[in-house]
Amino acid sequence: VYKPALRLEGAIHVTLLLGGISAAIASLLGYLLSLDGGYDSNLLDRHMWSGIITTMLAFMAYALIIDKIKLPDVKLERPRWAMLIVMTFGIMITGHLGGSLTHGEDYLTAYLPFNTNLDEQILPPNSLEEVQVYSHLVKPILDKKCKTCHRRGKRKGELSFETMETFRKGGENGVVFVPGNSSESEMVRRTHLDPDDDDFMPSEGKKPLTEKEKEIIVWWIDQAQASFDTLYTKTPHDEKMDAIVSAILGLGSLDNLVKLPAIDSTLLNELMTNGFVIRELVGGTNMLDVTLPPSKAEGRELDQLLKGLEKIGDNVVWLNLSGVGLLDNHLLIVGAFTNLQKLRIDKNPITDEGMLGLRNLEKLTSINLYSTRVTDETLKVLRDMKNLRNVYTFNTKITQTL
């Protein structure tokens, strides 16, 4: 029995009508939102008029398709299709301009490889010695909590955190920070107000800064003199700030920091004389960040160096043995450092057999195996490490995911 093809004209009519109504409502809400201010006026005007035109096109397409608009001596299908195509382009243009308003004008190209305007990539620090105060501590807070309202395309109060230059310049009320004087800095005043205050920042609906984030901003202004290029170790800091920064860097919450046994300074001096670079991660905890530079390991017995380090093994929390010629048998010594949380053994000729020596590192949270000879067999060892969160396996024979 012949059955006619399913006819969808009714559904198309309803869809176009609902689309037109939705576009009208969106245009009205967009206009109300624009009254809040802070948007690029040219971009806002283009978005508004493209939205209005698209709304009109949607209703015209609906009227045309239900034959409310009569076009004499013309086949109706052609103008219908033409109107739908034009309306589709209108939606695309309006949506793109709206995205530029909310996410920035370069939101489509910001992370493409050929984009020459990318911020210089800041690598995560391996120790407190490498921490850049602004880039590692302050900028991530601004990007997460402030930049959505203060950037190119949307500068509330004419303030932008897009670049260091625009940040220094400030907004319509002048500069937002006074180096060395947080109490006179507008950004500190606003972030410390009562959330119900009209001047409170971030504005209503945005997630406010945490107490630790506020402390970092105040400390950056007062102690680092609001510098954009100073190192953490070159800035006055106390044990409390050490603990906050260490937590941000991945040592875990402050509650998880423990005080390890004290170490004889003579022993530490002996190890540093032998080439080790040793730093205390958090003041007063005796938690150590230890690095053996490859240049210090050349032409020397690595066995003897590691056995010397074994004397303070319980205090080693971060260990960097990158590119020192580490072999499988050396990992048996490293595996005895039971408080290890971060381990770099990349660029060494170690294999799956040597990795078995690390099985007892229950506190390990990060391991770098870049350019080693390990294979998928090593994953059996890593999967038993319950606290392990970061594994770097580029340029190895590991093909599976952890």
Coordinates of C-alpha atoms in Angstrom, one line a residue:
V1 CA 0.0 0.0 0.0
Y2 CA 1.4 3.4 -1.0
K3 CA 2.0 5.8 1.9
P4 CA 2.7 9.4 1.1
A5 CA 6.0 10.8 2.4
L6 CA 5.9 12.3 5.8
R7 CA 5.1 16.0 5.5
L8 CA 6.9 18.3 7.8
E9 CA 5.5 21.7 6.7
G10 CA 3.7 22.1 10.0
A11 CA 6.8 21.4 12.1
I12 CA 8.8 23.9 9.9
H13 CA 6.2 26.6 10.5
V14 CA 6.2 26.1 14.3
T15 CA 10.0 26.0 14.3
L16 CA 10.3 29.3 12.4
L17 CA 7.7 31.0 14.6
L18 CA 9.4 29.9 17.8
G19 CA 12.8 30.9 16.4
G20 CA 11.5 34.4 15.7
I21 CA 9.9 34.8 19.2
S22 CA 13.1 33.5 20.8
A23 CA 15.2 35.9 18.8
A24 CA 13.0 38.8 19.9
I25 CA 13.2 37.8 23.5
A26 CA 17.0 37.4 23.2
S27 CA 17.3 40.8 21.6
L28 CA 15.3 42.4 24.5
L29 CA 17.4 40.6 27.2
G30 CA 20.6 41.5 25.4
Y31 CA 19.6 45.2 25.3
L32 CA 18.8 45.1 29.1
L33 CA 22.2 43.4 29.7
S34 CA 24.0 46.1 27.7
L35 CA 22.7 48.8 30.0
D36 CA 25.1 47.3 32.6
G37 CA 27.9 48.9 30.7
G38 CA 31.6 48.0 30.2
Y39 CA 31.3 46.6 26.7
D40 CA 33.1 47.9 23.6
S41 CA 30.5 50.3 22.1
N42 CA 31.3 49.5 18.4
L43 CA 31.1 45.8 18.9
L44 CA 28.0 46.1 21.0
D45 CA 26.2 48.2 18.3
R46 CA 27.1 45.6 15.6
H47 CA 25.8 42.8 17.8
M48 CA 22.6 44.6 18.6
W49 CA 21.7 45.6 15.0
S50 CA 22.7 42.2 13.7
G51 CA 20.4 40.7 16.3
I52 CA 17.5 43.0 15.4
I53 CA 17.9 42.2 11.6
T54 CA 18.1 38.5 12.3
T55 CA 14.9 38.7 14.3
M56 CA 13.2 40.5 11.5
L57 CA 14.5 37.9 9.0
A58 CA 13.1 35.1 11.1
F59 CA 9.6 36.6 11.1
M60 CA 9.8 37.4 7.4
A61 CA 10.8 33.8 6.7
Y62 CA 7.9 32.6 8.7
A63 CA 5.4 34.9 6.9
L64 CA 6.8 33.9 3.6
I65 CA 6.6 30.2 4.2
I66 CA 3.0 30.4 5.4
D67 CA 2.1 32.5 2.3
K68 CA 1.4 35.7 4.2
I69 CA 3.8 37.5 1.9
K70 CA 2.7 37.3 -1.8
L71 CA 5.4 37.5 -4.5
P72 CA 3.7 37.7 -7.9
D73 CA 5.1 35.8 -10.9
V74 CA 7.8 34.2 -8.9
K75 CA 8.2 30.6 -7.9
L76 CA 7.7 30.7 -4.1
E77 CA 10.3 28.0 -3.3
R78 CA 13.3 30.2 -4.4
P79 CA 12.6 33.2 -2.2
R80 CA 11.8 30.8 0.7
W81 CA 15.2 29.2 0.4
A82 CA 17.0 32.5 -0.1
M83 CA 15.3 33.9 3.0
L84 CA 16.3 30.9 5.1
I85 CA 19.9 31.0 3.9
V86 CA 20.2 34.8 4.6
M87 CA 18.6 34.2 8.1
T88 CA 21.1 31.4 8.8
F89 CA 24.0 33.7 8.0
G90 CA 22.4 36.3 10.2
I91 CA 22.4 33.9 13.1
M92 CA 26.0 33.0 12.5
I93 CA 27.1 36.6 12.4
T94 CA 25.1 37.6 15.5
G95 CA 26.3 34.6 17.4
H96 CA 29.9 35.3 16.6
L97 CA 29.6 39.0 17.7
G98 CA 27.9 37.8 20.9
G99 CA 30.8 35.4 21.5
S100 CA 33.2 38.2 21.0
L101 CA 31.4 40.3 23.6
T102 CA 31.4 37.6 26.3
H103 CA 34.6 35.8 25.6
G104 CA 36.8 38.4 23.8
E105 CA 37.3 39.3 20.2
D106 CA 39.9 36.6 19.6
Y107 CA 38.0 33.8 21.3
L108 CA 38.0 31.7 18.1
T109 CA 41.7 32.1 17.4
A110 CA 43.2 32.6 20.8
Y111 CA 44.6 29.1 21.2
L112 CA 45.3 28.3 17.5
P113 CA 49.0 27.4 16.8
F114 CA 49.4 30.2 14.2
N115 CA 48.2 32.9 16.6
T116 CA 51.0 35.4 17.2
N117 CA 49.2 37.1 20.1
L118 CA 49.4 34.2 22.5
D119 CA 50.7 35.0 26.0
E120 CA 54.1 33.6 26.6
Q121 CA 53.7 30.2 28.0
I122 CA 54.7 30.0 31.7
L123 CA 55.8 26.6 32.7
P124 CA 54.8 25.3 36.1
P125 CA 57.6 25.8 38.7
N126 CA 59.5 22.8 40.0
S127 CA 60.4 24.5 43.3
L128 CA 59.9 27.7 45.2
E129 CA 63.1 28.9 43.7
E130 CA 61.4 29.0 40.3
V131 CA 58.2 30.7 41.3
Q132 CA 57.5 34.0 39.6
V133 CA 55.2 36.0 41.9
Y134 CA 53.0 37.6 39.3
S135 CA 53.0 34.9 36.6
H136 CA 52.5 31.9 38.9
L137 CA 50.5 33.4 41.8
V138 CA 48.7 36.6 40.9
K139 CA 47.9 36.3 37.2
P140 CA 46.0 32.9 37.6
I141 CA 43.7 34.6 40.2
L142 CA 43.0 37.6 37.8
D143 CA 42.4 35.3 34.9
K144 CA 40.0 33.1 36.8
K145 CA 38.1 35.7 38.9
C146 CA 38.5 39.1 37.2
K147 CA 39.3 38.8 33.5
T148 CA 35.8 37.9 32.3
C149 CA 34.6 41.5 33.0
H150 CA 37.9 43.3 32.4
R151 CA 39.4 42.4 29.0
R152 CA 39.4 43.4 25.4
G153 CA 35.7 43.7 24.2
K154 CA 34.4 44.1 27.7
R155 CA 36.2 46.6 29.9
K156 CA 34.0 47.3 33.0
G157 CA 35.1 50.7 34.4
E158 CA 37.5 50.9 31.4
L159 CA 39.8 48.4 33.3
S160 CA 41.4 45.5 31.5
F161 CA 43.6 42.7 32.8
E162 CA 44.4 41.6 29.2
T163 CA 48.1 42.6 29.5
M164 CA 50.5 43.9 32.1
E165 CA 50.4 47.4 30.4
T166 CA 46.6 47.7 30.6
F167 CA 46.6 46.4 34.2
R168 CA 49.2 49.1 35.2
K169 CA 47.2 51.8 33.4
G170 CA 44.1 51.1 35.5
G171 CA 40.5 52.2 34.7
E172 CA 38.2 55.2 34.7
N173 CA 39.0 55.8 38.4
G174 CA 42.8 55.6 37.9
V175 CA 45.2 52.9 38.9
V176 CA 43.9 49.9 40.9
F177 CA 47.0 49.1 42.9
V178 CA 49.6 51.2 44.7
P179 CA 53.0 49.4 45.0
G180 CA 53.8 48.9 48.7
N181 CA 50.5 50.1 49.9
S182 CA 47.6 47.6 49.7
S183 CA 45.4 49.7 52.0
E184 CA 45.3 52.4 49.3
S185 CA 44.8 50.0 46.4
E186 CA 41.4 50.0 44.9
M187 CA 41.4 46.4 43.9
V188 CA 42.1 45.3 47.5
R189 CA 39.4 47.6 48.8
R190 CA 36.7 46.3 46.4
T191 CA 37.6 42.6 47.0
H192 CA 37.4 43.0 50.7
L193 CA 34.0 44.8 50.8
D194 CA 30.8 43.1 52.0
P195 CA 29.4 41.1 49.1
D196 CA 26.1 43.1 49.3
D197 CA 28.0 46.4 48.7
D198 CA 27.5 47.9 45.2
D199 CA 31.3 48.3 44.8
F200 CA 32.1 44.7 45.7
M201 CA 34.2 42.8 43.2
P202 CA 33.8 40.4 41.5
S203 CA 30.4 41.7 40.6
E204 CA 27.1 39.9 41.5
G205 CA 26.9 36.4 40.1
K206 CA 30.7 35.9 39.9
K207 CA 32.7 33.7 42.3
P208 CA 34.5 35.9 44.9
L209 CA 38.2 35.6 45.8
T210 CA 39.0 33.1 48.5
E211 CA 40.8 34.2 51.7
K212 CA 44.1 32.7 50.4
E213 CA 43.7 34.5 47.1
K214 CA 43.1 37.8 48.9
E215 CA 46.2 37.2 51.0
I216 CA 48.3 36.6 47.9
I217 CA 47.1 39.9 46.2
V218 CA 47.8 41.9 49.4
W219 CA 51.2 40.3 49.8
W220 CA 52.1 40.9 46.2
I221 CA 51.3 44.6 46.5
D222 CA 52.9 45.1 49.9
Q223 CA 55.9 42.8 49.9
A224 CA 56.6 42.3 46.2
Q225 CA 55.9 46.0 45.5
A226 CA 53.4 44.9 42.8
S227 CA 56.3 43.8 40.6
F228 CA 55.6 41.8 37.5
D229 CA 58.9 40.1 37.2
T230 CA 60.2 39.3 40.7
L231 CA 60.9 35.8 42.0
Y232 CA 59.3 34.5 45.1
T233 CA 62.6 33.8 46.8
K234 CA 63.6 37.5 46.3
T235 CA 60.5 38.7 48.1
P236 CA 60.0 38.9 51.9
H237 CA 57.8 36.0 53.0
D238 CA 57.0 34.1 56.1
E239 CA 56.1 30.5 56.9
K240 CA 52.4 31.1 56.4
M241 CA 53.0 32.4 52.9
D242 CA 55.4 29.5 52.2
A243 CA 52.6 27.1 53.1
I244 CA 50.0 28.9 51.0
V245 CA 52.2 29.0 47.9
S246 CA 53.3 25.4 48.4
A247 CA 49.7 24.3 48.5
I248 CA 49.0 26.2 45.2
L249 CA 52.0 24.5 43.6
G250 CA 50.6 21.0 44.3
L251 CA 51.9 19.9 47.7
G252 CA 48.3 19.5 48.8
S253 CA 46.2 21.3 51.4
L254 CA 47.8 23.0 54.4
D255 CA 46.4 20.3 56.6
N256 CA 48.5 17.6 54.8
L257 CA 51.8 19.4 55.4
V258 CA 53.8 17.6 58.1
K259 CA 57.0 18.5 60.0
L260 CA 59.7 16.0 59.2
P261 CA 62.7 15.2 61.4
A262 CA 65.4 17.9 61.6
I263 CA 68.6 17.3 59.6
D264 CA 72.2 17.8 60.7
S265 CA 73.4 21.0 58.9
T266 CA 76.8 19.3 58.4
L267 CA 75.2 16.5 56.4
L268 CA 73.3 19.0 54.3
N269 CA 76.5 21.0 53.6
E270 CA 78.3 17.8 52.6
L271 CA 75.6 16.8 50.1
M272 CA 75.6 20.3 48.6
T273 CA 79.4 20.2 48.3
N274 CA 78.9 17.0 46.3
G275 CA 76.7 18.8 43.8
F276 CA 73.1 18.5 45.2
V277 CA 70.9 21.6 45.2
I278 CA 68.8 21.4 48.3
R279 CA 66.0 23.8 49.3
E280 CA 63.4 23.6 52.1
L281 CA 59.9 23.6 50.5
V282 CA 58.0 25.0 53.4
G283 CA 59.7 26.9 56.2
G284 CA 60.0 24.9 59.4
T285 CA 58.8 21.6 58.0
N286 CA 62.2 20.1 56.9
M287 CA 60.5 19.0 53.7
L288 CA 63.2 19.2 51.0
D289 CA 63.3 19.8 47.3
V290 CA 66.5 18.1 46.0
T291 CA 68.0 18.5 42.5
L292 CA 71.1 16.9 41.1
P293 CA 72.1 18.9 38.1
P294 CA 73.4 16.7 35.2
S295 CA 76.6 18.7 35.1
K296 CA 77.4 17.7 38.7
A297 CA 76.9 14.0 37.9
E298 CA 79.2 13.8 35.0
G299 CA 82.2 11.5 35.5
R300 CA 81.2 10.7 39.1
E301 CA 79.9 7.5 40.7
L302 CA 76.1 8.0 40.8
D303 CA 75.8 5.1 43.2
Q304 CA 77.9 7.0 45.8
L305 CA 76.0 10.2 45.3
L306 CA 72.6 8.6 45.8
K307 CA 73.8 6.6 48.8
G308 CA 74.8 9.9 50.4
L309 CA 71.4 11.3 49.6
E310 CA 69.8 8.2 51.2
K311 CA 70.9 9.5 54.6
I312 CA 68.2 12.2 54.4
G313 CA 65.8 10.2 52.3
D314 CA 62.9 10.6 54.7
N315 CA 63.0 14.4 54.2
V316 CA 63.1 14.3 50.4
V317 CA 59.7 15.4 49.1
W318 CA 60.6 16.6 45.6
L319 CA 63.4 14.9 43.8
N320 CA 64.9 15.9 40.4
L321 CA 67.3 13.4 38.8
S322 CA 66.6 14.4 35.2
G323 CA 69.3 13.5 32.7
V324 CA 71.9 12.3 35.2
G325 CA 72.5 8.8 33.7
L326 CA 70.2 7.0 36.2
L327 CA 70.1 3.2 35.7
D328 CA 67.6 0.6 36.9
N329 CA 69.6 -0.3 40.0
H330 CA 69.6 3.3 41.1
L331 CA 65.8 3.3 41.4
L332 CA 66.1 0.8 44.3
I333 CA 67.7 3.6 46.3
V334 CA 65.1 6.2 45.2
G335 CA 62.3 3.8 46.1
A336 CA 63.4 4.0 49.7
F337 CA 62.5 7.7 49.9
T338 CA 59.0 7.0 51.2
N339 CA 57.9 10.6 51.6
L340 CA 58.5 11.5 47.9
Q341 CA 55.6 13.4 46.3
K342 CA 57.1 14.6 43.1
L343 CA 59.8 12.7 41.1
R344 CA 61.6 13.6 37.9
I345 CA 63.6 10.8 36.4
D346 CA 63.2 11.8 32.7
K347 CA 66.0 11.6 30.1
N348 CA 67.5 8.5 31.7
P349 CA 67.9 5.0 30.2
I350 CA 65.7 3.3 32.8
T351 CA 63.4 0.4 31.9
D352 CA 60.3 -1.3 33.3
E353 CA 62.5 -3.5 35.5
G354 CA 63.9 -0.5 37.3
M355 CA 60.4 0.9 37.8
L356 CA 59.6 -2.0 40.1
G357 CA 61.9 -0.4 42.6
L358 CA 59.5 2.5 43.0
R359 CA 56.5 0.3 44.1
N360 CA 56.5 1.5 47.7
L361 CA 56.2 5.3 46.9
E362 CA 52.7 5.5 48.2
K363 CA 52.7 9.3 48.6
L364 CA 53.9 10.0 45.0
T365 CA 51.6 12.4 43.2
S366 CA 53.7 13.3 40.1
I367 CA 56.3 11.4 38.1
N368 CA 58.1 12.5 34.9
L369 CA 59.2 9.6 32.6
Y370 CA 59.9 11.7 29.5
S371 CA 62.4 10.1 27.1
T372 CA 63.0 6.9 29.1
R373 CA 62.8 3.3 27.9
V374 CA 59.7 2.3 29.8
T375 CA 56.7 0.5 28.2
D376 CA 53.1 -0.3 29.0
E377 CA 54.5 -2.8 31.7
T378 CA 55.3 0.2 33.8
L379 CA 51.6 1.1 34.1
K380 CA 51.1 -1.9 36.3
V381 CA 53.4 -0.2 38.9
L382 CA 51.9 3.2 38.5
R383 CA 48.3 2.0 38.8
D384 CA 49.0 0.8 42.3
M385 CA 50.1 4.3 43.4
K386 CA 46.8 5.6 44.7
N387 CA 47.8 9.2 45.1
L388 CA 49.4 9.6 41.7
R389 CA 47.8 12.4 39.6
N390 CA 50.3 13.5 37.0
V391 CA 52.3 11.2 34.8
Y392 CA 54.5 12.4 31.9
T393 CA 55.2 9.7 29.4
F394 CA 56.0 11.6 26.1
N395 CA 58.7 10.0 24.0
T396 CA 58.4 6.6 25.7
K397 CA 57.0 3.3 24.5
I398 CA 53.9 3.7 26.7
T399 CA 50.9 3.5 24.4
Q400 CA 48.0 3.1 26.9
T401 CA 46.5 5.7 29.3
L402 CA 46.8 5.3 33.0

